[in-house]
Coordinates of C-alpha atoms in Angstrom, one line a residue:
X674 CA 0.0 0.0 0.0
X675 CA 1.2 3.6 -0.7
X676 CA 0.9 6.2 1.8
X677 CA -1.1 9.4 1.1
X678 CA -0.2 12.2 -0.8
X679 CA -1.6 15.0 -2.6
X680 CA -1.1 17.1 -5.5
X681 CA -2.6 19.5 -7.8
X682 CA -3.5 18.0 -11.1
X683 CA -2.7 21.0 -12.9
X684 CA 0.0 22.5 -10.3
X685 CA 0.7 26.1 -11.8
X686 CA 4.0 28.1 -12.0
X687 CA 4.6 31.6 -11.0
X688 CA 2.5 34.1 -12.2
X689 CA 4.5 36.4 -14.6
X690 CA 1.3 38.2 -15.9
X691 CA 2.0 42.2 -16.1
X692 CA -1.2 43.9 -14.4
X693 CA -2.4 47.2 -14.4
X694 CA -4.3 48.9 -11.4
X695 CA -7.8 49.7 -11.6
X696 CA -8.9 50.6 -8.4
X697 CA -8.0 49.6 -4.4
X698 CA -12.0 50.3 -3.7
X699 CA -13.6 47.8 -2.4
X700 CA -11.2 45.7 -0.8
X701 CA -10.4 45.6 2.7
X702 CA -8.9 43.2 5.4
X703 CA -9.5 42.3 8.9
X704 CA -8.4 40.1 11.6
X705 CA -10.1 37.3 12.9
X706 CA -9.1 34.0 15.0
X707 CA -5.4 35.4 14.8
X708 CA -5.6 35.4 10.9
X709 CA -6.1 37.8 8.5
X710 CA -8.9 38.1 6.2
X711 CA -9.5 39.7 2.7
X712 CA -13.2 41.2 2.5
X713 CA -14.5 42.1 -1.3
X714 CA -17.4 44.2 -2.4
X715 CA -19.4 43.2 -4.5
X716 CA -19.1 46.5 -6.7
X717 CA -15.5 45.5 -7.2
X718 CA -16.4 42.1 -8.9
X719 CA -18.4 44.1 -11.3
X720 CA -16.1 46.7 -12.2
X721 CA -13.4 44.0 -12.8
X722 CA -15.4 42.6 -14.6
X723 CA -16.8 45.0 -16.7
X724 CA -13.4 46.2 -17.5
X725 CA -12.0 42.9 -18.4
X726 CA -15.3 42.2 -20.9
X727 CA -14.7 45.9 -22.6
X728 CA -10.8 45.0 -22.6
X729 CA -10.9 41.8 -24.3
X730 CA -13.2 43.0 -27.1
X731 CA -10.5 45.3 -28.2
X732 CA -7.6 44.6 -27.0
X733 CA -5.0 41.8 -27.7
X734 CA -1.6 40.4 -26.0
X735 CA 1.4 41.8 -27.1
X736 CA 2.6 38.3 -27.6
X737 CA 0.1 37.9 -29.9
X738 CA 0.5 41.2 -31.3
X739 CA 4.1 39.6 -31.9
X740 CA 3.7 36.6 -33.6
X741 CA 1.4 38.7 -36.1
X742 CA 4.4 40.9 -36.7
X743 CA 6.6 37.3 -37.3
X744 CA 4.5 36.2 -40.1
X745 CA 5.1 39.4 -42.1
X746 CA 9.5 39.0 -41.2
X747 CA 9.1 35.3 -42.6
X748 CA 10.5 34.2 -45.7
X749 CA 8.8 31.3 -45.7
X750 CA 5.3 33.1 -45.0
X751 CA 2.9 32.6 -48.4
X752 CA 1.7 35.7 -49.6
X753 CA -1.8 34.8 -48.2
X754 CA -0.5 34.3 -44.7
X755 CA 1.2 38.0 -45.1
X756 CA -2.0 39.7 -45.8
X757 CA -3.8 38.0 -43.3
X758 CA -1.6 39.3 -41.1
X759 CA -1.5 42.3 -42.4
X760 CA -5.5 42.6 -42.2
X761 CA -5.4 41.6 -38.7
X762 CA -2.8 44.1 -37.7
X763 CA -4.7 47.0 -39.1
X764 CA -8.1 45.3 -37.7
X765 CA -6.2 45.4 -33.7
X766 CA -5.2 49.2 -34.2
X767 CA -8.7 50.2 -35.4
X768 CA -10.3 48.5 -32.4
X769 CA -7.6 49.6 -29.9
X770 CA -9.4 53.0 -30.6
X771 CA -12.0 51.1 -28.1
X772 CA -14.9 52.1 -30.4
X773 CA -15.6 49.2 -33.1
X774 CA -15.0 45.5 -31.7
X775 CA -12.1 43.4 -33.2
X776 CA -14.7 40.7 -34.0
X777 CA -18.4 41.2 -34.8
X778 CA -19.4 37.7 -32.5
X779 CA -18.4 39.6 -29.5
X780 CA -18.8 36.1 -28.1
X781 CA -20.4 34.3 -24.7
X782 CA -18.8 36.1 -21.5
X783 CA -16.9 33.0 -19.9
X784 CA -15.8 34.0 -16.2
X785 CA -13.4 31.4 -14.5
X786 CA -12.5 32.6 -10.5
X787 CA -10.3 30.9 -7.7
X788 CA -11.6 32.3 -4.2
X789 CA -8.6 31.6 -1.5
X790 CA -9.8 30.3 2.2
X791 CA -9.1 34.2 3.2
X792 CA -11.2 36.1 0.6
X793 CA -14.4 36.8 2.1
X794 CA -17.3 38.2 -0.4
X795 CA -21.2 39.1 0.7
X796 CA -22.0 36.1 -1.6
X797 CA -23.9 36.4 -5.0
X798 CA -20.3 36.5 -6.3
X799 CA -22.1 35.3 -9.8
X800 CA -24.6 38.0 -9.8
X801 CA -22.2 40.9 -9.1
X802 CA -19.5 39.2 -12.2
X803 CA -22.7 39.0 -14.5
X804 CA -23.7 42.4 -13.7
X805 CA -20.5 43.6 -14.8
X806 CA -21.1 42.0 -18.4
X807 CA -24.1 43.1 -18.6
X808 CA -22.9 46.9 -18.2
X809 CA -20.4 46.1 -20.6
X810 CA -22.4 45.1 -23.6
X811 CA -24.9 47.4 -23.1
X812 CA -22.7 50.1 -23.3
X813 CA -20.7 48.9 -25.7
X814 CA -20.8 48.7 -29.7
X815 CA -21.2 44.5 -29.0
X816 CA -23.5 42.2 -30.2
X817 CA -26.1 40.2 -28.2
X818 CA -25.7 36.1 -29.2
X819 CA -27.8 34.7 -26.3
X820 CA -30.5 32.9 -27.1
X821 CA -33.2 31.7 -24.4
X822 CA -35.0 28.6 -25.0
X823 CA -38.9 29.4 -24.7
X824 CA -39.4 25.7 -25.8
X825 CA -37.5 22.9 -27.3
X826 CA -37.5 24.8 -30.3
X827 CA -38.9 28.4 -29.7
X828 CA -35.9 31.0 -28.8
X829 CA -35.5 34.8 -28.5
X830 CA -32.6 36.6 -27.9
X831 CA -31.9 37.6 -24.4
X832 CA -31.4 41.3 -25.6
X833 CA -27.9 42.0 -23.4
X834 CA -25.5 39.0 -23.6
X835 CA -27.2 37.6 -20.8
X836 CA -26.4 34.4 -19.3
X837 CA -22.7 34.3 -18.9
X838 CA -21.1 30.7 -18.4
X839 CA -19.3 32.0 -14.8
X840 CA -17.1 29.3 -12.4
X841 CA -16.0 30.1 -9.1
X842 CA -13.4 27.4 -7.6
X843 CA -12.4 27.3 -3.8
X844 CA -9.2 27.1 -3.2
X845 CA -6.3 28.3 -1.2
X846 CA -4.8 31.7 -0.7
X847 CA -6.3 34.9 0.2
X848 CA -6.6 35.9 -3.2
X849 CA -9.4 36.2 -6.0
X850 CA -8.2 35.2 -9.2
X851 CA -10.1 35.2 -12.3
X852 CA -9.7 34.2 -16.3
X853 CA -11.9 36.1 -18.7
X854 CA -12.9 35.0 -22.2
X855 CA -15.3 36.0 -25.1
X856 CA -16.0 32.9 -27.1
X857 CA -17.7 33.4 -30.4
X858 CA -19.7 31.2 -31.9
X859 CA -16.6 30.0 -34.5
X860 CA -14.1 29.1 -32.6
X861 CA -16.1 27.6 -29.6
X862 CA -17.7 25.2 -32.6
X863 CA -13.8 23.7 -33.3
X864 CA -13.4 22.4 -29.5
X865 CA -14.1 18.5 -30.0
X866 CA -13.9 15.1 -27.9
X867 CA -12.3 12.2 -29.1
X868 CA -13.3 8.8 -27.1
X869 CA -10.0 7.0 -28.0
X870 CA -8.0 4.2 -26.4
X871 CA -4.7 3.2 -25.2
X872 CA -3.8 2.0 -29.0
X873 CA -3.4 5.7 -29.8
X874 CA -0.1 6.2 -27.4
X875 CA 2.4 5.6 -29.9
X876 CA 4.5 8.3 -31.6
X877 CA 2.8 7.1 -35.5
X878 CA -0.2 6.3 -34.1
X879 CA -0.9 9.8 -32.4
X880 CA 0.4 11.8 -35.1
X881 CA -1.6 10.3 -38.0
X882 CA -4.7 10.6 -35.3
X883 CA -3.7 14.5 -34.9
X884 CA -3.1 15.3 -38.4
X885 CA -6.3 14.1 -39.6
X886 CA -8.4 15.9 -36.7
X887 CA -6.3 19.8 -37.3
X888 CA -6.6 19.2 -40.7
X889 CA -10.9 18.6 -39.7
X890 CA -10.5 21.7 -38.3
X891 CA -10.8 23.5 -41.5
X892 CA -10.7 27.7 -41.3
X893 CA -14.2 28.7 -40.4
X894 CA -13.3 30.3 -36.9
X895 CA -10.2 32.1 -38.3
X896 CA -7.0 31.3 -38.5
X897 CA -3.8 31.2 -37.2
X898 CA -5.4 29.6 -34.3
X899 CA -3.3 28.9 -31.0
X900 CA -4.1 24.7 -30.8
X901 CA -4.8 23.1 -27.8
X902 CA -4.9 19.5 -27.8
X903 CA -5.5 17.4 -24.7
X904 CA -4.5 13.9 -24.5
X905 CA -5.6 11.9 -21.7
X906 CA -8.4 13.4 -18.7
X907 CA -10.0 11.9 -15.5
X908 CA -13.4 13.3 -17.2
X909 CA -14.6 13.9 -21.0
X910 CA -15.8 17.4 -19.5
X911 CA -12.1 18.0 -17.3
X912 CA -10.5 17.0 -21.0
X913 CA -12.2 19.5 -22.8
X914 CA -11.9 22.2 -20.3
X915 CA -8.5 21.4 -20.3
X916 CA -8.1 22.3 -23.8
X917 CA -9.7 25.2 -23.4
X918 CA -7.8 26.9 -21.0
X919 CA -4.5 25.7 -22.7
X920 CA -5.8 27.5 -25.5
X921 CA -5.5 30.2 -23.5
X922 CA -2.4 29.8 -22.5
X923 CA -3.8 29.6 -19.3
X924 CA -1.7 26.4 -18.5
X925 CA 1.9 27.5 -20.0
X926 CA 3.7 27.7 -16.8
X927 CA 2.7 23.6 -16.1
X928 CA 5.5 21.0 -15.8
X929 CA 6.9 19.7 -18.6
X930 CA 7.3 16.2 -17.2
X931 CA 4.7 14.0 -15.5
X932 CA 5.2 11.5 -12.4
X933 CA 3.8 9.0 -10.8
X934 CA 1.1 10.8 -8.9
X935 CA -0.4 11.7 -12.0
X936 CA 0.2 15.4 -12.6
X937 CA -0.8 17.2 -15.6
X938 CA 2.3 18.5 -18.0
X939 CA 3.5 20.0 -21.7
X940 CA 4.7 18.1 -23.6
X941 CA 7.0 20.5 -25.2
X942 CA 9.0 18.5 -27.6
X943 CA 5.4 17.0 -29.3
X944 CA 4.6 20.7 -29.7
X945 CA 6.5 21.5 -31.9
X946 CA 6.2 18.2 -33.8
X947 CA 2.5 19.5 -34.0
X948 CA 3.3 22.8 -35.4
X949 CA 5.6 21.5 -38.2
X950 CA 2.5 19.3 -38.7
X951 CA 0.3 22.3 -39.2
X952 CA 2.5 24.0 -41.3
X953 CA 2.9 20.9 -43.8
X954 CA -0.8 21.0 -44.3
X955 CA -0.6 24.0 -47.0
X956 CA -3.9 25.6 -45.3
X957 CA -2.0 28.2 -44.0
X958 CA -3.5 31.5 -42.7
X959 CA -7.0 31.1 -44.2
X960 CA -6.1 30.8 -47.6
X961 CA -3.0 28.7 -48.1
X962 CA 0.6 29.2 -46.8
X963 CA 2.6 28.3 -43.5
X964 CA 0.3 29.9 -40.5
X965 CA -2.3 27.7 -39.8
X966 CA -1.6 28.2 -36.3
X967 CA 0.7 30.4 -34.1
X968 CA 1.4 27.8 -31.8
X969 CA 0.9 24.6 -30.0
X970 CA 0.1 23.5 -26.7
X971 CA -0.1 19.6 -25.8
X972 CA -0.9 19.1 -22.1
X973 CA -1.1 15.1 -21.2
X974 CA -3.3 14.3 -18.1
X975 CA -4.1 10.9 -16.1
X976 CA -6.6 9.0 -17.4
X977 CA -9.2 6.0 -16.2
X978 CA -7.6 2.6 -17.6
X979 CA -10.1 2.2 -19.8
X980 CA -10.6 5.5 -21.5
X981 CA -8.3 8.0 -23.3
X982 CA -10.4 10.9 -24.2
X983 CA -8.4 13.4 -26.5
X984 CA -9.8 17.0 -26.6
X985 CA -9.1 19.6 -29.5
X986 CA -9.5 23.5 -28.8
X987 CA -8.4 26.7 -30.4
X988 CA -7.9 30.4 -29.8
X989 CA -9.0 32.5 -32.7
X990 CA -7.8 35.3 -34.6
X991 CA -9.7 37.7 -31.8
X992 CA -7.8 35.9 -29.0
X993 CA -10.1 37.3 -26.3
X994 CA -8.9 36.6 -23.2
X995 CA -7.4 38.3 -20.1
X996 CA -6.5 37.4 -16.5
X997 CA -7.5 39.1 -13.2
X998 CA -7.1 39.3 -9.3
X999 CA -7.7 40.9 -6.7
X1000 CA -5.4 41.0 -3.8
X1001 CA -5.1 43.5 -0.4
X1002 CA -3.1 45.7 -3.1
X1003 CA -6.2 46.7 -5.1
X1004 CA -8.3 45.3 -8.0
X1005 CA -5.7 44.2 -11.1
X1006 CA -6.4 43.1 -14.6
X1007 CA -4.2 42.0 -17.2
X1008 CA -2.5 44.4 -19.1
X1009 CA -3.1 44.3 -23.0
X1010 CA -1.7 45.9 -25.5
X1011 CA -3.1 49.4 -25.8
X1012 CA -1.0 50.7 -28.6
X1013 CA -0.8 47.7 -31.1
X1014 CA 0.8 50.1 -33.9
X1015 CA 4.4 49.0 -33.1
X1016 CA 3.6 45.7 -34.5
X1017 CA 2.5 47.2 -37.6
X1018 CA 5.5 47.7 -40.3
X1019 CA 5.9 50.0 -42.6
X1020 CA 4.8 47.5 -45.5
X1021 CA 2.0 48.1 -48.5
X1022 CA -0.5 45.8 -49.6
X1023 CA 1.4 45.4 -52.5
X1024 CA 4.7 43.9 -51.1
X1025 CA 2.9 41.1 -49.9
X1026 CA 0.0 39.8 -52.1
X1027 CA 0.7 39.7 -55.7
X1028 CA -2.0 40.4 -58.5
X1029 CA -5.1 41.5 -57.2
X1030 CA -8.2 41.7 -59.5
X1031 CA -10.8 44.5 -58.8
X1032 CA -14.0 43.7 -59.1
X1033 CA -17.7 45.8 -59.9
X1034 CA -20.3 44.0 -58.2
X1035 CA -22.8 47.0 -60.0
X1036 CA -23.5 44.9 -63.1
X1037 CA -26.1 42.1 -63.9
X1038 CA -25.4 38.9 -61.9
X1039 CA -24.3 36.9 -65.4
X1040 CA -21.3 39.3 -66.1
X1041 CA -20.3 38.7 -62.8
X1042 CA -20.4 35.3 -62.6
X1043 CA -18.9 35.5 -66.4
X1044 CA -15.6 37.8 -65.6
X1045 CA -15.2 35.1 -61.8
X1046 CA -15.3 32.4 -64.4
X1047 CA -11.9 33.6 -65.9
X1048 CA -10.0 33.0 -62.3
X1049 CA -8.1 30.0 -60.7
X1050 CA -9.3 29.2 -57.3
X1051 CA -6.9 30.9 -54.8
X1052 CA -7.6 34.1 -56.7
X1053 CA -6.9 37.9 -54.4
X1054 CA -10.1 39.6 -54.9
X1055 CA -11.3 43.0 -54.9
X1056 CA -15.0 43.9 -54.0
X1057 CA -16.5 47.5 -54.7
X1058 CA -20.6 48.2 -54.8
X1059 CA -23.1 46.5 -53.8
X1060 CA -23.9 42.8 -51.9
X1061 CA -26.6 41.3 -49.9
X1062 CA -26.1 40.3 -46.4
X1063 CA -28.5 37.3 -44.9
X1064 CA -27.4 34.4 -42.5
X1065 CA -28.9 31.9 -40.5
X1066 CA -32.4 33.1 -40.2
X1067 CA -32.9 34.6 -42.9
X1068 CA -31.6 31.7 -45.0
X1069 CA -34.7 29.6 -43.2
X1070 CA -37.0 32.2 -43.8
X1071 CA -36.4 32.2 -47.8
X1072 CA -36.3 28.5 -47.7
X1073 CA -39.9 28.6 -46.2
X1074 CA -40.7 30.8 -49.4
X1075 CA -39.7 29.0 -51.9
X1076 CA -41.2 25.4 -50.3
X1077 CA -44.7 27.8 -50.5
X1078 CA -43.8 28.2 -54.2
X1079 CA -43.2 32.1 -53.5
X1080 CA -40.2 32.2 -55.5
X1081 CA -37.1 33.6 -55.0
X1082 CA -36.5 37.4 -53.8
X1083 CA -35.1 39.6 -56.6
X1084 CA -32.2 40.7 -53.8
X1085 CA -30.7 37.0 -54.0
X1086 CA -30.7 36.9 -58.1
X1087 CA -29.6 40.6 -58.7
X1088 CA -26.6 40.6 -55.8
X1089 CA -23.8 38.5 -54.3
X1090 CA -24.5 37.0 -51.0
X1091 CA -22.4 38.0 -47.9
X1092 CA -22.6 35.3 -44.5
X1093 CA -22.5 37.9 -41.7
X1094 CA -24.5 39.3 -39.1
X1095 CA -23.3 43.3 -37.5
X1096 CA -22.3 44.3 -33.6
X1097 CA -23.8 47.9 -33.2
X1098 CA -23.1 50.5 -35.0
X1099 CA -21.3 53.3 -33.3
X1100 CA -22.6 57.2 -33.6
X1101 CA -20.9 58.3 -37.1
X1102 CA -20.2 55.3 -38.5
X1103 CA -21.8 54.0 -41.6
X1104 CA -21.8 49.9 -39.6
X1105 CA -20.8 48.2 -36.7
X1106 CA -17.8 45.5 -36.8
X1107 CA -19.2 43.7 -39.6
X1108 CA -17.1 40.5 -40.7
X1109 CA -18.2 37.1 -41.9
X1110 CA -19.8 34.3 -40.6
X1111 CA -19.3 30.6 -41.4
X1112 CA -20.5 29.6 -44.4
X1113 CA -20.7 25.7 -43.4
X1114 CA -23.9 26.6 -41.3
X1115 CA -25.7 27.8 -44.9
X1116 CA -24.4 24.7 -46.6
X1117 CA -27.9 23.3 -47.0
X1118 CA -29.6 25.8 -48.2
X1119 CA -27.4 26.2 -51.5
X1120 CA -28.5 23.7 -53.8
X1121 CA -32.0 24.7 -53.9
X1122 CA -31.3 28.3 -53.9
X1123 CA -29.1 28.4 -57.0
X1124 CA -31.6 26.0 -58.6
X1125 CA -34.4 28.7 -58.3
X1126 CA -31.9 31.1 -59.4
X1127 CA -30.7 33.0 -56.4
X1128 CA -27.2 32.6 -53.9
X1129 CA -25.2 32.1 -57.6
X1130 CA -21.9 34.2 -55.6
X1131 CA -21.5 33.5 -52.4
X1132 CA -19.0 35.5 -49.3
X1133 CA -18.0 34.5 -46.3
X1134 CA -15.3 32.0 -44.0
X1135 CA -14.3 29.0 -43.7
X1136 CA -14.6 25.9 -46.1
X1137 CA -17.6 24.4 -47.4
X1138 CA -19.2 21.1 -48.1
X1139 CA -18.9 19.0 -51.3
X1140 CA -22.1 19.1 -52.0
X1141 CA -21.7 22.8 -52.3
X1142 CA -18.9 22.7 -55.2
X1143 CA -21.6 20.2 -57.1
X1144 CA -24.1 22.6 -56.7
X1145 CA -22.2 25.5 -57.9
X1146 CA -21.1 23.5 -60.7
X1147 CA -24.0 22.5 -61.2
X1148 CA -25.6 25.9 -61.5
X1149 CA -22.5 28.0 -62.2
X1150 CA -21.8 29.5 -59.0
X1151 CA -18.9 30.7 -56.5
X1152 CA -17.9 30.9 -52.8
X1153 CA -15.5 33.7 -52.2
X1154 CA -13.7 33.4 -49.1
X1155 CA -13.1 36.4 -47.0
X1156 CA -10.6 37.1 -44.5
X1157 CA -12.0 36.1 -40.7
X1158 CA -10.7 38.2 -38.0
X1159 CA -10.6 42.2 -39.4
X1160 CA -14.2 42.8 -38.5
X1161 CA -12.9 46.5 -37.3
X1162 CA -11.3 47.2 -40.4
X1163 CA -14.4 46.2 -42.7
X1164 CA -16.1 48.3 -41.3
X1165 CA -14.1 51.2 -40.6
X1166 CA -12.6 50.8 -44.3
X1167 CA -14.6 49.1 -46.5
X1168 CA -18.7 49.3 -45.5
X1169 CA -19.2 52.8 -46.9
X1170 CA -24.0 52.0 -46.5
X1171 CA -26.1 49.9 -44.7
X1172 CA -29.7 49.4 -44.9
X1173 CA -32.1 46.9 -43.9
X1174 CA -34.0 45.2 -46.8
X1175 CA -36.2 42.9 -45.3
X1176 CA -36.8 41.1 -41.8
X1177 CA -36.5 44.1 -39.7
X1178 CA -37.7 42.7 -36.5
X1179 CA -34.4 39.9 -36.8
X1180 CA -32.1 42.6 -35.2
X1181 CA -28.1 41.4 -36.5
X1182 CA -30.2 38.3 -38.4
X1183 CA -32.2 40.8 -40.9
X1184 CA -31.5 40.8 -44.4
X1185 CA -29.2 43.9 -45.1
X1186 CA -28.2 45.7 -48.4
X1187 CA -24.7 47.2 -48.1
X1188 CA -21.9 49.3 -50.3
X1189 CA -18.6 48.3 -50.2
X1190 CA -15.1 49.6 -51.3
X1191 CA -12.0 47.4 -51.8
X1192 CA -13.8 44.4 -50.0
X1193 CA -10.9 41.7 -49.9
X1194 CA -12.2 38.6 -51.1
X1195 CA -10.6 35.1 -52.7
X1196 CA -12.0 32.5 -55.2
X1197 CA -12.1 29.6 -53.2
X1198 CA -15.1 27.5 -54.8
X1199 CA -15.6 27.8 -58.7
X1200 CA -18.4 27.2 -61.1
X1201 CA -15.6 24.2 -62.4
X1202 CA -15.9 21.9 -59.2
X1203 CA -12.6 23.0 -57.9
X1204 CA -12.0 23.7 -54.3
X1205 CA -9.4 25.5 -52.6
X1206 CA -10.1 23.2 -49.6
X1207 CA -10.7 19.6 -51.1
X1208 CA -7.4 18.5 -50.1
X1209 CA -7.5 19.5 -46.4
X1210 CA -8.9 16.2 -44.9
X1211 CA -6.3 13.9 -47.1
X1212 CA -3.4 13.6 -44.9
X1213 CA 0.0 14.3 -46.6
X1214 CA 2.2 11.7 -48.1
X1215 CA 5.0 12.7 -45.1
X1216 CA 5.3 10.6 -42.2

């Protein structure tokens, strides 16, 4: 028999975060059975809180900031991954400005918090952290993506962001610390659970098993990505959460070796074995190149005998995330970058991406689809006039149409379709952050709608189905990719008029007519059957 011991499954390092200061109001200490106590207002759980939520929405780390910058100084960066990089440089200095949000899914308000055995609160710790979101959307230029179940399948938007996903740990200490996210809808969609066994623990067997999951992962929440994969897990749940907060980087300062207690640790060296894995795959940043992802992080945990769940998770291109605490020293939050124009180099759009073709969207839909039809896949594009903008709902609601025999709407003939869905608009501004959804979620809908003659060119992220290449070869259509991430920029730059053409009363989900000006765009499905991202799921010859 062994004797007792404990240890942390996920036993920390030292906490090199740089804080700033927000306030020392609200925090007080006192003494009690010879020990000394740390009281917290409530007031000061909200205003970290609503700081953080603001922060995070326009903000990024300078580390991230950095490895932005890296793309642009590598040689071995495709032209794609440079203007990626390039867009989401200019995206994080327009929303540093603290008016437009990097990312039009300002995401679900996830609150982690550690309460040491010495922090005393006057309890509703949840209520006073979701009161801080709420102040923070509502005074914000963010979008509202909660939806409340009225029934199995009746829902209406909660109208402030309202519920937050918030959990509050005991533990020791006597301080309150705290990790904040914003998870859109994109990125949260790429976290999977794999049910595995012990026959994947083997150096071929894991890779091949990794490579043909990332390469699953496809671009729809916006890459580079910073991977977390999880092998291993006492729980499917403690597996996936896992991988979320290592995609964090929540869980960098971990061991990097295990022991027979069963700690949690990096493994380092199969990081990087990862990220050269990544960058073999040719998907690159978006739209082919080196930069799938930043980086790696590959945190092994215990596991039951008899199951060896293996979670997936990534960061996005918005990377919203920042850590808190409050101590006897005051309230602190995580200090982002508040001046991202350093990581910006003096480079032109023209250094990095090659031919660019400009194209008129003002003209009938069949010289359009005539001039695409010249274009290889892969193609940079240029968009200036006039598209359509309808997603989910409003995809449903024309389908509804045309099974009535209504027909299609002119809109959908006459215009190119854009995937997206605005934050608020901001006084002054012609739109709110405005940048594209995932197209996968309108897959179905494409088939019929090009049959009736509507949906013949297509915008948004991320890859799409094979049944949407036969239909647009079917029909002689196209899916142009646009860049995920630069949701700021869009609209600052390029969304020169919005108005609402139909479905009013769907808020960000109405059917929108905008003007655009230099829209970048690439060919990534044409009316030929090729598709930029056929070959992601075939694993490469390499081993």
């Amino acid at each position: 028999m062994s004797d007792f011991q404990f240890q942390d499954m996920l036993p920390l390092g030292k906490d090199e975060t740089p804080y700033r200061l927000l306030t020392k109001e609200g925090v007080s200490t006192f003494e009690a059975a010879g020990r000394t106590f740390l009281q917290v207002e409530p007031e000061a759980l909200t205003l970290l809180t609503r700081e953080a939520m603001r922060d995070i929405s326009h903000l990024l780390r300078p580390g991230h900031l950095q490895q932005l910058n890296n793309i642009l100084q590598d040689p071995e960066a495709s032209s794609n991954d440079k203007f990626v990089a390039l867009e989401l440089l200019k995206n994080a200095n327009i929303a540093a400005g603290g008016v437009l949000p990097s990312c039009q899914d300002t995401g679900t308000a996830i609150v982690m918090g550690k309460k040491g055995q010495y922090v005393l609160t006057r309890g509703g710790d949840e209520a006073a952290i979701s009161r801080g979101v709420f102040d923070t959307y509502l005074t914000s230029n963010l979008r509202y993506s909660q939806m409340a179940p009225l029934d199995m399948y009746k829902e209406v938007n909660t109208g402030n962001n309202l519920p937050a996903q918030i959990e509050l740990y005991a533990t020791d200490g006597d301080a309150y610390k705290f990790l904040f996210m914003a998870k859109g809808g994109g990125s949260a969609n790429k976290s999977y659970l794999f049910q595995e066994t012990k026959a994947v623990l083997n150096p071929q067997s894991l890779l091949a098993f990794l490579e043909q999951k990332i390469r699953s992962l496809g671009t729809a929440a916006c890459p580079p990505y910073h991977l977390a994969i999880v092998v291993g897990g006492t729980s499917a749940e403690f597996a996936l959460k896992t991988a979320k907060y290592a995609s964090a980087r929540y869980l960098d300062t971990l061991p990097t070796s295990g022991n027979a207690l069963g700690r949690g640790f990096r493994d380092v060296e199969l990081e990087q074995e990862v990220l050269k894995l990544t960058q073999r795959t040719g998907i690159g940043a978006q739209f082919g190149g080196k930069y799938f992802c930043h980086d790696v992080r590959v945190i092994r945990l215990p596991r039951h005998g008899a199951s060896c769940p293996v979670a997936i998770a990534v960061s996005c291109s918005a990377d919203r995330q920042a850590l808190g605490k409050i101590t006897r020293d005051g309230v602190f939050l995580e200090a982002l970058e508040t001046d991202p124009a350093k990581y910006l180099p003096e480079t032109k759009d023209a250094d990095l991406s090659g031919d660019v073709v400009k194209l008129d969207l003002n003209r009938p839909m069949s010289d359009l689809r005539a001039e695409l039809s010249r274009y290889p896949i892969k193609t940079r594009l240029s968009l200036s006039g006039s598209l359509v903008v309808a997603r989910d709902i409003a995809h449903a609601k024309i389908k509804e149409r045309l099974d009535r025999g209504e027909g299609m709407p002119q809109y959908l003939k006459d215009h190119m379709v854009y995937y997206a869905g605005p934050a608020k608009t901001p006084e002054g501004y012609a739109s709110g952050s405005f940048g594209p959804t995932t197209a996968g979620r309108m897959d179905a809908y494409v088939d019929q709608f090009q049959a009736e003659g509507g949906s013949f060119v297509m915008l948004a992220k991320g890859n799409r189905s094979p049944a949407v290449t036969e239909a647009c070869k079917k029909h002689g259509g196209f899916y142009l990719g646009s860049i995920g991430g630069p949701a700021a920029r869009l609209a600052q730059d390029c969304i020169k008029k919005v108005e609402v053409l139909e479905y009013a009363e769907l808020g960000m989900e109405a059917v929108w007519k905008i003007d655009v000006v230099d829209f970048p765009a690439f060919i990534v499905v044409d009316d030929k059957g090729n598709d930029f991202f056929a070959n992601i799921n075939k694993p490469s010859a390499k081993k």
